[in-house]
Amino acid sequence: MTDSEVDGGQEHAASDYDVVIVGAGFAGVYALHRLRALGLRVRVFEAGSDVGGTWFWNRYPGARCDVDSVEYSFSFSDELQQEWNWPERYSAQGDILRYIQHVADRFDLRRDIQTNTRVLSAILDEEAGLWAVETSDGNSCTARFCIMATGNLSLPRLPDFAGLKDFEGKWYHTGLWPEEPVDFTGLRVGVIGTGSSGIQIIPLIAQEARELFVFQRTPNFSVPARNHPLAAEDLQAHKSRYGYWREQAQDTPFGIAGHAAPTKNALDDSEEVRNAVYEAKWRKGGSVSFLYSYKDLLTDKAANDTAADFVRRKIRETVKDPATAELLTPRDYPIGARRLCLDTGYYETYNRPNVTLVDVKSDPIETLTPTGLRTEGAEYPLDAIVFATGFDAITGALMDIDIRGREAMPLREKWANGPRTYLGLMTTGFPNFFIVTGPGSPSVKANMVCAIEQHVNWITGCIGMLAGERLGLIEPEPGAEDDWVEHVNETADATLYPLAESWYTGSNVPGKARVFMPYVGGFNRYREICDDVTRDGYRGFVVCGAEPDSEPAPAAALIR
Ligand code: NAP
C-alpha cells in the first residue's frame, strides 16, 4: 500500500489506487488517459480479454455502428483524429475495435488495464473514505474514487426459455459472440429478436443458411443505412475542418454534426412536400437524419404518424408477400420511440425463398427442444439458434456488481424502483462514485463517444477540483437528485418516448422498474446544465474536507 497522491497523502487513509475504473471500453480508456494526466494512480479492470467494451463483445456478423465514423470517434487529440483513417461511412465492429486498441497503444494505456478481471463488488468504507473493490481473480484493492465505465448495453439478456440446456445444436447471443468466425453454411438457423442487432445479422445469416427462421415478437422500424466506403478526398476534407465539426456536434441535441436543424413542424408542409422530404432522407440514409426531418416528430403524435406511415409504405413496397409485409409493419408505437434501426437489405431479406418470418407474439415460443424450438402452434427443427434478444440496459451492468454506499446501502436497493441520479453522474449516498453516461444523462440518446468525452471531462474536472481544494468526498445533495429525477421524467413525458415498450424504460426485462432512463432534453442543453453546475461551484453537490471526520457542506462553500 502506498499513500494517496491526490492531496499529498497526509490526511486520507492510504489506498492502493487513487482511482479504480470499471470497464475498458471507450469510457474507461478515455478516463484512464485523463486521470493519469492528473498524476493519479489509476487501475482499470476489464472483464474481457482486451479493451473495446461493446465493440469487443458484439462481434456478430454485420455489427456496425449507426453513427458516422468521423463523428463516432474521440475528439480529445487532434493528432489521433488526423492520423486515423476510417474506411467506411459507418464503421464495422472490427474497425472500431482496432481503433480503440490503437488508442490504448498510442497513449500507452495498457499498462494500467487489467483484462480478464471482473469487478464483483465495490463497497464504501465510510470511515476511511475509500472504496474497497473486489475482483474475480480473488484480489481486492482500495481507491478513493470509483468510476463505473460499465456501458449502457453490456449485460446481455437471454430470455428464460425452457429447454435451452437440452438444445443439441449451437447457440449464440449477439452480445457475446465468439472470437472465431461462425459458419452457418447449409444449416437451419433460428434468429430470435428483431432489434438493431437482429436487423443487422439477419441479412447476413440469410446468405449462408440453408433455411432461416426469424422469430419476431415486435416489429421495429428500420431505415436504410446507405453505408459506403469513405473516399479519401471526403475524409481529408472532413479532417481539414475537424475542429469545426467537433464544435458543431457540441451544439446539437445528439452530439453529431452535419445535420441541418429542422425549422418546421411536419404538418407545416403539404403531404407532397413532406413525402419528398422523407424520400430524400430515405435515399441519403441514416436514422438521425430521418428523425431530424421535422422539429416535432418525437413530440407530436400526428406529426410522427406522417413519418411512420412513410416507412410503413416502404415496407409494403419492398416486401413481396403482403402477409409478411404486414407482420413486419410496426403499428403500436410512434416511430423513433423505440431505437430506430438502420439496415442494409433487411426488408429485402424476406423476399428470399430460404427465409421465413414467424410471429411469436400471436404464437409465443413455448420451449427449446433438443432439435429446435417449439411455439404453442408449431415445431421448428434448427441446427443453430441466435439470440438477438438484447440487454438489461443502462442499469444492468451496474446492478450486476455488489455496490454499497453509506450505511452499507446497496445500490440495488436504492434503485429498486428505478435509478436515481443527479445529472446521471452521481447518486446520493455513494460519495466519490461516478458513473459515465449513467441513467439520467443523454447517454444512448446521443453519440455515445461524444457523451462519454463530456462525462469523463466533467468527472476529471471534479476529481481534480477535490485534489486541488484538499477535499475528501463529494456526492449530490438529496434535493438536487430529487429535482433532477423529476426533470428527467418531465422531459421524457413531454415526448412520445414513453408511449413505447422498450429497453429505454426497462420493459424488456421482466420485473425491472419501469422508468424512462435516458435524459432526452438534448445533449447540447444537458452539457450547458453541467457547465452551469460547475461554474456555480458544483451546485447541488456536498463535499467534505480532507479530514476523515469532517462534515459535508455545500460544495460552493468549500471551493475557493
Ligand atoms: P433489442 O433492441 O432489445 O432487441 C431485442 C429483440 O429480442 C427484440 O426484438 C425483442 O422483442 C426480442 N426478444 C426479447 N426477448 C424475447 C422473447 N422472450 N421472445 C421473443 N423475442 C424476444 O436488442 P438489440 O437488438 O441487441 O439492440 C439493443 C440496442 O443496442 C439497440 O437499440 C442499439 O441502441 C444498440 N445497438 C446498436 C447497433 C448499431 O449501432 N447499429 C447495433 C446493435 C445494437 P420485443 O421487442 O417484443 O421485446
Short mmCIF file of N, CA and C in Angstrom, two decimals, residues 245 248 252-254 256-264 281 284 288-289 291-295:
data_model
loop_
_atom_site.label_atom_id
_atom_site.label_comp_id
_atom_site.label_asym_id
_atom_site.label_seq_id
_atom_site.Cartn_x
_atom_site.Cartn_y
_atom_site.Cartn_z
N TRP A 245 -16.17 20.77 -37.02
CA TRP A 245 -17.24 19.76 -36.91
C TRP A 245 -17.44 19.31 -35.47
N GLN A 248 -19.40 21.95 -33.72
CA GLN A 248 -20.80 21.88 -34.16
C GLN A 248 -21.54 20.78 -33.40
N THR A 252 -25.49 20.26 -30.83
CA THR A 252 -26.67 19.55 -31.35
C THR A 252 -27.30 18.73 -30.24
N PRO A 253 -28.57 18.37 -30.41
CA PRO A 253 -29.24 17.58 -29.35
C PRO A 253 -28.68 16.17 -29.22
N PHE A 254 -27.94 15.69 -30.22
CA PHE A 254 -27.48 14.30 -30.15
C PHE A 254 -25.97 14.15 -30.32
N ILE A 256 -23.93 15.06 -32.78
CA ILE A 256 -23.47 14.66 -34.12
C ILE A 256 -23.61 15.86 -35.04
N ALA A 257 -22.52 16.21 -35.71
CA ALA A 257 -22.56 17.39 -36.59
C ALA A 257 -23.05 17.00 -37.98
N GLY A 258 -23.30 18.00 -38.77
CA GLY A 258 -23.56 17.76 -40.20
C GLY A 258 -25.01 17.59 -40.58
N HIS A 259 -25.92 17.77 -39.62
CA HIS A 259 -27.34 17.67 -39.95
C HIS A 259 -27.99 19.01 -39.66
N ALA A 260 -28.50 19.66 -40.71
CA ALA A 260 -29.13 20.97 -40.52
C ALA A 260 -30.35 20.80 -39.61
N ALA A 261 -30.46 21.64 -38.60
CA ALA A 261 -31.60 21.54 -37.67
C ALA A 261 -32.89 21.85 -38.42
N PRO A 262 -33.92 21.03 -38.20
CA PRO A 262 -35.18 21.30 -38.89
C PRO A 262 -35.79 22.62 -38.39
N THR A 263 -36.48 23.30 -39.27
CA THR A 263 -37.07 24.59 -38.89
C THR A 263 -38.59 24.52 -38.85
N LYS A 264 -39.15 23.41 -39.38
CA LYS A 264 -40.61 23.34 -39.49
C LYS A 264 -41.18 22.17 -38.70
N LYS A 281 -34.44 11.90 -47.33
CA LYS A 281 -33.73 11.34 -46.17
C LYS A 281 -33.54 9.83 -46.34
N LYS A 284 -30.73 9.26 -48.61
CA LYS A 284 -29.45 9.63 -48.03
C LYS A 284 -28.99 8.59 -46.99
N VAL A 288 -30.55 9.30 -37.66
CA VAL A 288 -30.60 10.66 -37.10
C VAL A 288 -31.18 11.59 -38.14
N SER A 289 -30.66 11.47 -39.35
CA SER A 289 -31.10 12.31 -40.45
C SER A 289 -32.62 12.16 -40.63
N LEU A 291 -35.02 11.14 -38.50
CA LEU A 291 -35.84 11.67 -37.39
C LEU A 291 -35.69 13.18 -37.21
N TYR A 292 -34.71 13.74 -37.90
CA TYR A 292 -34.46 15.18 -37.82
C TYR A 292 -35.10 15.89 -39.02
N SER A 293 -36.09 15.25 -39.63
CA SER A 293 -36.76 15.86 -40.79
C SER A 293 -37.60 17.05 -40.35
N TYR A 294 -38.24 16.89 -39.20
CA TYR A 294 -39.11 17.98 -38.67
C TYR A 294 -38.87 18.10 -37.17
N LYS A 295 -39.20 19.30 -36.66
CA LYS A 295 -38.93 19.58 -35.24
C LYS A 295 -39.74 18.71 -34.29
#
